[in-house]
Short mmCIF file of C-alpha atoms and ligand atoms in Angstrom, two decimals:
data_model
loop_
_atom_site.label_atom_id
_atom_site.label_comp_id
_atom_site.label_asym_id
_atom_site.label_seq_id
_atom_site.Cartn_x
_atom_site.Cartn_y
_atom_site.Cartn_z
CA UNK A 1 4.87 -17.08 12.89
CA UNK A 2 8.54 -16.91 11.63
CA UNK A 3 9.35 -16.28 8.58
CA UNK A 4 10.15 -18.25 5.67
CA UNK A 5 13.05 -18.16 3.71
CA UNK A 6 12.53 -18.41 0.12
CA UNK A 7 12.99 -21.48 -2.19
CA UNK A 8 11.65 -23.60 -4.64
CA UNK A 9 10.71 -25.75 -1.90
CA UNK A 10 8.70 -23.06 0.01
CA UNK A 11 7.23 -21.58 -2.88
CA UNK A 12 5.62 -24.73 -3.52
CA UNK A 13 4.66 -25.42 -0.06
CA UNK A 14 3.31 -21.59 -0.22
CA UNK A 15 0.77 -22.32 -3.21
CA UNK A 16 -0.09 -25.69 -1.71
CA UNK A 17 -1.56 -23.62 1.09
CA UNK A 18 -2.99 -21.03 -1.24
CA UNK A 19 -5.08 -23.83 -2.86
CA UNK A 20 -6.18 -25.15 0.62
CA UNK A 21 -8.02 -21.97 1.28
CA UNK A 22 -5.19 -20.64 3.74
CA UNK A 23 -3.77 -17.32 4.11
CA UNK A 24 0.42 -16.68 3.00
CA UNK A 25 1.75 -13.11 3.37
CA UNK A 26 3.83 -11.86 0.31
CA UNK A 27 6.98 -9.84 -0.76
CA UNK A 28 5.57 -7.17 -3.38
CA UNK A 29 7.51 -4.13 -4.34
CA UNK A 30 5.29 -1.99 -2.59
CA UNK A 31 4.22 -3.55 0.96
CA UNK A 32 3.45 -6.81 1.98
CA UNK A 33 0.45 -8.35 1.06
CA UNK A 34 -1.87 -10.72 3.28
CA UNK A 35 -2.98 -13.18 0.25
CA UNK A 36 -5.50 -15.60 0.00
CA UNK A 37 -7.00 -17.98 -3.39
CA UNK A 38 -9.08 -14.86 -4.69
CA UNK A 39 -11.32 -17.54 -6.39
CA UNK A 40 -12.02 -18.80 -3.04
CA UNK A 41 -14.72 -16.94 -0.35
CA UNK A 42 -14.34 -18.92 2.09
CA UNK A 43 -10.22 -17.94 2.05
CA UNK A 44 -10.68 -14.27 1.03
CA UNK A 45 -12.91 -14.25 4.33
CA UNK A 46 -9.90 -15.06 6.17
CA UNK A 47 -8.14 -12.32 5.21
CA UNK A 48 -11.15 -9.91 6.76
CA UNK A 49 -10.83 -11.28 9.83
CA UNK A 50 -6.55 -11.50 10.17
CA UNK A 51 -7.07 -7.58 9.50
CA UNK A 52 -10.03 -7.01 11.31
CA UNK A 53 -11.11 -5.15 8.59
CA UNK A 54 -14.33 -3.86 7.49
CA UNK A 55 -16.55 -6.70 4.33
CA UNK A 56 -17.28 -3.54 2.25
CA UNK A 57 -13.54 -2.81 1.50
CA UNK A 58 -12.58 -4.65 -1.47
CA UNK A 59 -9.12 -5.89 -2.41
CA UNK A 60 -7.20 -6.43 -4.93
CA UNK A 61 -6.44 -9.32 -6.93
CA UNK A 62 -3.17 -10.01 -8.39
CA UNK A 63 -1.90 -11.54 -11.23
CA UNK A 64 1.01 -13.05 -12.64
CA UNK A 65 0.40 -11.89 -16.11
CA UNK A 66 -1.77 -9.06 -17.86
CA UNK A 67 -3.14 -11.90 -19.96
CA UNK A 68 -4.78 -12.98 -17.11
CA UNK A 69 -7.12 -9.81 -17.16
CA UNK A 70 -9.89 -10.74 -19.07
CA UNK A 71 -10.27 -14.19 -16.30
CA UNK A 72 -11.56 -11.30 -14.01
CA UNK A 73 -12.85 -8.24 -15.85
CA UNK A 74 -15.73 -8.32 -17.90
CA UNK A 75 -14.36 -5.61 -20.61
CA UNK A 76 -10.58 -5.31 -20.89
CA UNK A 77 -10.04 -1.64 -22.48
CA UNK A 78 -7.34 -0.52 -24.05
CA UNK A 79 -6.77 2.15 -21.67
CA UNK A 80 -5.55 -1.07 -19.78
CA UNK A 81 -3.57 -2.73 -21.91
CA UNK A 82 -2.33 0.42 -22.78
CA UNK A 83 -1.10 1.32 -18.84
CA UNK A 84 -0.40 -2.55 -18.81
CA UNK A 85 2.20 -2.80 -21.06
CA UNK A 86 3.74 0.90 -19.96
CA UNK A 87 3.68 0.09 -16.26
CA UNK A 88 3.16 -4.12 -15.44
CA UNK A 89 4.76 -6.03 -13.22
CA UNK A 90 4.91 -2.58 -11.42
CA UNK A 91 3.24 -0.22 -8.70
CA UNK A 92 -0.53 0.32 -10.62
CA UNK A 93 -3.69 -1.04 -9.99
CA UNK A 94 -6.44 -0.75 -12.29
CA UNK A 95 -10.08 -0.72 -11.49
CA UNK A 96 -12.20 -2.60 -13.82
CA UNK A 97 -15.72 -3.87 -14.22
CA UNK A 98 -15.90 -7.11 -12.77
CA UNK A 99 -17.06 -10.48 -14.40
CA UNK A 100 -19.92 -12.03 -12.68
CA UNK A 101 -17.60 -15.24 -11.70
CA UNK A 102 -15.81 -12.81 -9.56
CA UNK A 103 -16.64 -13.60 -5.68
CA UNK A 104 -18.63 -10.71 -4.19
CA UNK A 105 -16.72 -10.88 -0.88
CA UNK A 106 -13.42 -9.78 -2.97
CA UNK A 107 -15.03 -6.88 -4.46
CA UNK A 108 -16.88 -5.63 -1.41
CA UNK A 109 -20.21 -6.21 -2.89
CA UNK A 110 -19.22 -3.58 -5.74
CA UNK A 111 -19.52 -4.41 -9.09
CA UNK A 112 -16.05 -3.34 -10.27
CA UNK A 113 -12.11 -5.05 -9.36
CA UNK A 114 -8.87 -4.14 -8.48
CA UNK A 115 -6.09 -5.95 -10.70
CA UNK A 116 -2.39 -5.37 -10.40
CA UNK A 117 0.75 -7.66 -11.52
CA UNK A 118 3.11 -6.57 -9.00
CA UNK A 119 6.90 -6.29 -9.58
CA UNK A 120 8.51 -8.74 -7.27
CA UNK A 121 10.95 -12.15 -8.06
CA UNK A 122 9.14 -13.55 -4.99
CA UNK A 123 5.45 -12.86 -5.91
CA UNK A 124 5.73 -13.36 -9.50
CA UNK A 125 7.49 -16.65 -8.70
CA UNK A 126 4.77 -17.75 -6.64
CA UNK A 127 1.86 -16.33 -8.64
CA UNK A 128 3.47 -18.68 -11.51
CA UNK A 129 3.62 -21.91 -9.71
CA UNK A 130 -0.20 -21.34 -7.76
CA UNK A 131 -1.76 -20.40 -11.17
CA UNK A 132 -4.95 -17.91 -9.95
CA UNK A 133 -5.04 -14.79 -8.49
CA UNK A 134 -4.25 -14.02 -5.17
CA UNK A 135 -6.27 -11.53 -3.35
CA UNK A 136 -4.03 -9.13 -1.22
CA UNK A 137 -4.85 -5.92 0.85
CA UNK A 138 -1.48 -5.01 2.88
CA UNK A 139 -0.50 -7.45 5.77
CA UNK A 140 -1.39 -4.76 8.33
CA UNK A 141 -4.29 -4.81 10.63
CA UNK A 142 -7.13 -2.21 9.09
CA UNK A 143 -5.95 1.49 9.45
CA UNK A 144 -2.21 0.59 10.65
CA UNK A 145 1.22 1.30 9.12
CA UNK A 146 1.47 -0.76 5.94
CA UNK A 147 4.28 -3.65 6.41
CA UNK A 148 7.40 -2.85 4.22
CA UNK A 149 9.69 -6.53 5.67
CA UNK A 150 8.67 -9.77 7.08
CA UNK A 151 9.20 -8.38 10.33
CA UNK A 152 6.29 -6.21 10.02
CA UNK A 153 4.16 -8.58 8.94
CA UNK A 154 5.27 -11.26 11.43
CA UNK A 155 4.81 -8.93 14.32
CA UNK A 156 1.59 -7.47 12.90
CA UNK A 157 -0.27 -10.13 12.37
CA UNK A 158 1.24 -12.91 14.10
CA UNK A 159 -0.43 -16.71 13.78
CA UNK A 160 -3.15 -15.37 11.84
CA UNK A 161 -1.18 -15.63 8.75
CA UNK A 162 0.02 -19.72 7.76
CA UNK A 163 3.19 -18.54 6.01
CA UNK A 164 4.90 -15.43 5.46
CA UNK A 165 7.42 -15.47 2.72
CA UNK A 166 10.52 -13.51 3.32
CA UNK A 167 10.98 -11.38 0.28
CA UNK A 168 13.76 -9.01 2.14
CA UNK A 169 12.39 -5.42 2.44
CA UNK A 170 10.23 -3.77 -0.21
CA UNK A 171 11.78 -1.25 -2.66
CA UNK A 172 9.32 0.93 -3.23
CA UNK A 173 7.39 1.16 0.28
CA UNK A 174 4.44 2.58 -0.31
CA UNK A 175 1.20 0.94 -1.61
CA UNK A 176 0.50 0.71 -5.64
CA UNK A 177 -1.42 3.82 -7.24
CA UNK A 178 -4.81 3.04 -7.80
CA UNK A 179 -6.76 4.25 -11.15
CA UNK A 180 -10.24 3.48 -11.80
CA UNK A 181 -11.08 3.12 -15.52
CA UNK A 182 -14.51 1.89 -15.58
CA UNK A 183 -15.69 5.94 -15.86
CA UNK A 184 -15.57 8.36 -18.44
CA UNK A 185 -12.41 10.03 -17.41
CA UNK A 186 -9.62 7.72 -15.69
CA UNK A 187 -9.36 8.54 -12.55
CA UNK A 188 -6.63 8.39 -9.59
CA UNK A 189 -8.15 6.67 -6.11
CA UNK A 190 -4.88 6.38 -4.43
CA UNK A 191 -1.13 7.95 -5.33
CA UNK A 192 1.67 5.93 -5.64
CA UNK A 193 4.76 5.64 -7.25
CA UNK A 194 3.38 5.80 -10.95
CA UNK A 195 2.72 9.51 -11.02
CA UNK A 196 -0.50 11.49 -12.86
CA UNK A 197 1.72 12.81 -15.13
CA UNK A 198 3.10 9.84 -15.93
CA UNK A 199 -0.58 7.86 -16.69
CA UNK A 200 -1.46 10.93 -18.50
CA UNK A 201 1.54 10.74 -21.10
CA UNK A 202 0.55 6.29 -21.41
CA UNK A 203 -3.52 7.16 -21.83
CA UNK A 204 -2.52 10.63 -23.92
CA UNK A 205 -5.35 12.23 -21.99
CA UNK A 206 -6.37 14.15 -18.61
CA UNK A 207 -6.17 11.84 -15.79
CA UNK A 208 -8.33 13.49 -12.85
CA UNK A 209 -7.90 12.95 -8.76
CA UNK A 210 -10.06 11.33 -6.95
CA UNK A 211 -12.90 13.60 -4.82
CA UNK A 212 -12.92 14.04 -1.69
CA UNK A 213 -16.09 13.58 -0.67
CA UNK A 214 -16.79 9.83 -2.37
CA UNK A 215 -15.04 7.25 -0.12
CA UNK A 216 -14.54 4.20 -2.22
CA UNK A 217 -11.41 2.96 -0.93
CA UNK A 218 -10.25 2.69 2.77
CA UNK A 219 -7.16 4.19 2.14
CA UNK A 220 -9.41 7.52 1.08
CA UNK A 221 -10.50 7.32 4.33
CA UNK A 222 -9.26 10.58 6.22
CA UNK A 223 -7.07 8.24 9.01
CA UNK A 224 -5.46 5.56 7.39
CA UNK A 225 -1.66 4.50 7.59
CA UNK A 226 -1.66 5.90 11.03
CA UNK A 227 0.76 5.10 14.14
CA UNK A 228 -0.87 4.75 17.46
CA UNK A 229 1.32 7.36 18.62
CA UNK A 230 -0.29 10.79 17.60
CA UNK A 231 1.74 11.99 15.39
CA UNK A 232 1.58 16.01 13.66
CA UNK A 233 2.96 17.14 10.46
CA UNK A 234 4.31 20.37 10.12
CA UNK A 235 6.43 23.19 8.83
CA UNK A 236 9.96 23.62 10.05
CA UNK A 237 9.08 26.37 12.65
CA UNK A 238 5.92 24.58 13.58
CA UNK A 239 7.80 22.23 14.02
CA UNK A 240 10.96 23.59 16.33
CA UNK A 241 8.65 25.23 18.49
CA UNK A 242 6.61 22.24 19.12
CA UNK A 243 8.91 20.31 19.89
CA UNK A 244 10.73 23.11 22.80
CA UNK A 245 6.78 23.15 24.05
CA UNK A 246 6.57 19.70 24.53
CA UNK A 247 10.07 18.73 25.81
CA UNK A 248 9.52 21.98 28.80
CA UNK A 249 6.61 19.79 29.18
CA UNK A 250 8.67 16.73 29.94
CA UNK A 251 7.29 15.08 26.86
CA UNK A 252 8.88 11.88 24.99
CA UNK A 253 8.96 13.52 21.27
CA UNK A 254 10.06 11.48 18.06
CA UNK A 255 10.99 13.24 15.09
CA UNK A 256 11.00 12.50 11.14
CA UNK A 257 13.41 15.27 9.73
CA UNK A 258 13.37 15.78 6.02
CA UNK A 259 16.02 18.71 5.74
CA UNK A 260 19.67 17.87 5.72
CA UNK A 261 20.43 21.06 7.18
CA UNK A 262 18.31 21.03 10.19
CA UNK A 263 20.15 20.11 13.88
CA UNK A 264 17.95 19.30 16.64
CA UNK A 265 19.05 18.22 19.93
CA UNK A 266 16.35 14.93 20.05
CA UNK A 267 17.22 12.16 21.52
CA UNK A 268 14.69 9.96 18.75
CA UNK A 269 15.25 11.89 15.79
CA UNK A 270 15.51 10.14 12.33
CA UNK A 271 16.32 11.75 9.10
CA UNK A 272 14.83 10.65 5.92
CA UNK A 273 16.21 11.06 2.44
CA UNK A 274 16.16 13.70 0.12
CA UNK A 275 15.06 12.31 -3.11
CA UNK A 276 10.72 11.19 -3.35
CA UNK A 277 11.37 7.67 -4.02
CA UNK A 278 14.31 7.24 -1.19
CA UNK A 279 11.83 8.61 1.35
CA UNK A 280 8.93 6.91 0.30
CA UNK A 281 11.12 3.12 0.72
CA UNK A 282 11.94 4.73 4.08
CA UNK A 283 8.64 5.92 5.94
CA UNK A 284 6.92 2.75 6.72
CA UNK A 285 9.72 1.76 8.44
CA UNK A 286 10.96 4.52 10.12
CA UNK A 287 7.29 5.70 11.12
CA UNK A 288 7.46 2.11 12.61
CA UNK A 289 10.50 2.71 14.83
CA UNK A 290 9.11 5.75 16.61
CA UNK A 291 5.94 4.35 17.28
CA UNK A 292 7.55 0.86 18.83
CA UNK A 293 9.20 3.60 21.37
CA UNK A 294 5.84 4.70 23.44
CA UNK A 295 6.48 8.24 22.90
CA UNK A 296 4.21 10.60 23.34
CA UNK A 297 3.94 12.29 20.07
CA UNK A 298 5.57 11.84 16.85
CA UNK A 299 6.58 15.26 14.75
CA UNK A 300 6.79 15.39 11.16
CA UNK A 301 8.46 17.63 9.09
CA UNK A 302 6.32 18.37 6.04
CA UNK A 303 8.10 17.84 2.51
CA UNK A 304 7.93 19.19 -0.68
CA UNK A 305 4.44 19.56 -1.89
CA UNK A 306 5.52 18.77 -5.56
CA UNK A 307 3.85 16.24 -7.90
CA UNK A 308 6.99 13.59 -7.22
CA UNK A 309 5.98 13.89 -3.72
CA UNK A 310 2.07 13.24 -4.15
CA UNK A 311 1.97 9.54 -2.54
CA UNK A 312 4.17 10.93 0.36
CA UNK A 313 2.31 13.69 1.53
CA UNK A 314 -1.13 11.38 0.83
CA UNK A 315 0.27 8.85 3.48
CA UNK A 316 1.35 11.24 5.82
CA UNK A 317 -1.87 13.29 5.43
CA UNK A 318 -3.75 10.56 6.58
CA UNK A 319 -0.97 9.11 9.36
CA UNK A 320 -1.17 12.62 11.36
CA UNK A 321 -3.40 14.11 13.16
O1 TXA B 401 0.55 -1.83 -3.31
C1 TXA B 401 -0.56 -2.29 -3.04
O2 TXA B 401 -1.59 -1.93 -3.65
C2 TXA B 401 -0.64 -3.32 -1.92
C3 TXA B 401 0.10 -4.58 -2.35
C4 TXA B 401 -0.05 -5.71 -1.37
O3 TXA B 401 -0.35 -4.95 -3.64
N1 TXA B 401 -2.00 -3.62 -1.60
C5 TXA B 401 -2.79 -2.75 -0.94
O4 TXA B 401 -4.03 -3.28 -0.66
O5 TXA B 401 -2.45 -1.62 -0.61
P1 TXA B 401 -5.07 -2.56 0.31
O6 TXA B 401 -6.23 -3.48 0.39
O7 TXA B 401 -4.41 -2.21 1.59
O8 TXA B 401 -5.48 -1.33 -0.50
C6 TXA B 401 -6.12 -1.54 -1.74
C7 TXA B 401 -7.04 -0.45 -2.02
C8 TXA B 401 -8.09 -0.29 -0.97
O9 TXA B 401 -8.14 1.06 -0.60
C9 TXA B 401 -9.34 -0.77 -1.68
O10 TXA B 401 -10.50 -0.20 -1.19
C10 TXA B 401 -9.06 -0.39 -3.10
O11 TXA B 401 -7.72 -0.72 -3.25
N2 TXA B 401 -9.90 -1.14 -4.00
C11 TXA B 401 -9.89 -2.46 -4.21
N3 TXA B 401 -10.86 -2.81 -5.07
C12 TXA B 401 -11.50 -1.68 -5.42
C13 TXA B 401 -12.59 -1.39 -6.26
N4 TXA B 401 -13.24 -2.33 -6.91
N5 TXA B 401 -12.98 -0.09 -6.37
C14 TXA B 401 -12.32 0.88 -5.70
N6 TXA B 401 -11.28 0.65 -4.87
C15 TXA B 401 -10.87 -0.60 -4.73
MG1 MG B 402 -3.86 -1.28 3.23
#
């Protein structure tokens, strides 16, 4: 499946499909999404199967407007219009309770739903013309690299998809941060762009971090995001002597290099930026290009454990070993 450039033509063609119960991959600002009609089981079960991903992993719906909220949850608080209005179209998805008319196969069976407006020309455009919400998970098959260009997607998932809209590559690159608001305390499920901090100064109160030990979401799941090439994150030294171990071994190593300062003589060595957000539109990608090689281990070079760097260090937590 090529992809498709973008115009009014294909946009309509796009939510023509939508409304037939087939499956179009879309541009968001954080990764592609594999979208179905989320009013529609029978096209939301598509989406399981492109992925090969588990029916008791819900996804999330989204929307071209934070009106639309109350169409799918059954109490809209204002906790959510508050984070709505600070933070939509943008990178935060908000777990609600879920109105009955909500297919179970969306929500995985649980009685709660995942709503986000995301910030894209390309999505909004098409969430416009097709009306409803479109259910997305990211166009990847279950536990792989998110997709951050059409590329991705197209060589991910191949013919399973009936249109993938070209969208150019995502600017923020990693997935949306996930807050659950249906319990006493707001909590954060996933990390993402929109920082705790941040959530805390919308909701003027403690946000808290998801446990550990309650999986509710497969990217809590301890391998997620993950290469097929092992790869190991680790301090600088770790790092340098690994990688003299394994070349004396006659390894194949890649490398992701955060510091600007550090020279290595690798023949598959890329650097990544500095700054959180630069970094964070550049791992998919660049995690990607090492693991297309057939290497036989990837090394990464931890970064800053700071609160900017939270969604970062989540991803790459769960794409090492
Ligand atoms: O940035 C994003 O969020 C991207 C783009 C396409 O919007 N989407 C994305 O979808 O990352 P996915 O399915 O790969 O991850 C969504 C996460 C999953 O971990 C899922 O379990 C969780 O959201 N989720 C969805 N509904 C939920 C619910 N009712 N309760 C708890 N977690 C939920
Ligand atoms: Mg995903």
């Amino acid at each position: 499946m090529t992809p498709t450039a973008v115009t009014p033509a294909s946009i309509e063609q796009a939510a023509d499909l939508l409304h037939r119960g087939k499956l179009v991959a879309i541009p968001t600002e954080t990764v592609y999404g594999l979208g179905a009609d989320a009013s529609n089981p029978e096209a939301v079960a598509k989406i399981f199967q492109a992925k090969g991903r588990p029916a008791d992993h819900p996804l999330i719906v989204h929307l071209a407007y934070a009106s639309q909220m109350k169409d799918w949850a059954e109490e809209v608080p204002d906790s959510a219009l508050r984070l709505a209005s600070a933070f939509w179209p943008g990178p935060l998805t908000m777990i609600l309770r879920k109105k009955t008319s909500v297919p179970a196969v969306v929500t995985g069976g649980q009685e709660t739903v995942a709503l986000r407006v995301p910030d894209n020309p390309v999505a909004l455009w098409l969430l416009r013309v097709f009306g409803g919400g479109i259910a997305a998970p990211s166009a990847n098959r279950f536990g792989r690299i998110s997709p951050t260009t059409a590329q991705h997607v197209a060589e991910e998932l191949g013919d399973a998809v009936d249109c993938i809209l070209d969208g150019g590559p995502c600017t923020v690159g990693v997935e949306s941060t996930i807050i659950d608001l249906t319990d006493q305390q707001p909590t954060i499920l996933r990390p993402g762009r929109i920082t705790r901090s941040q959530l805390e100064e919308v909701l003027q109160r403690e946000v808290a971090l998801k446990s550990q030990h309650k999986i509710r979401a497969p990217g809590m799941l301890a391998s997620h995001y993950a290469p097929h090439t092992p790869a190991y994150l680790c301090a600088t030294a770790t790092l340098l002597e690994l990688l003299e171990e394994k070349s004396e071994q006659g390894k194949q190593v890649g490398v992701l290099v955060f510091s600007e300062s550090l020279n290595l003589a690798c023949q598959h060595l890329l650097r990544l930026p500095q700054v959180a957000e630069d970094y964070e539109a550049a791992l998919y990608g660049a995690l990607r290009q090492l693991d297309k090689l057939g290497l036989d281990s990837i090394l990464v070079e931890q970064p800053p454990e700071t609160e900017e760097w939270m969604a970062v260090n989540d991803r790459l937590g769960k794409a090492t070993i």
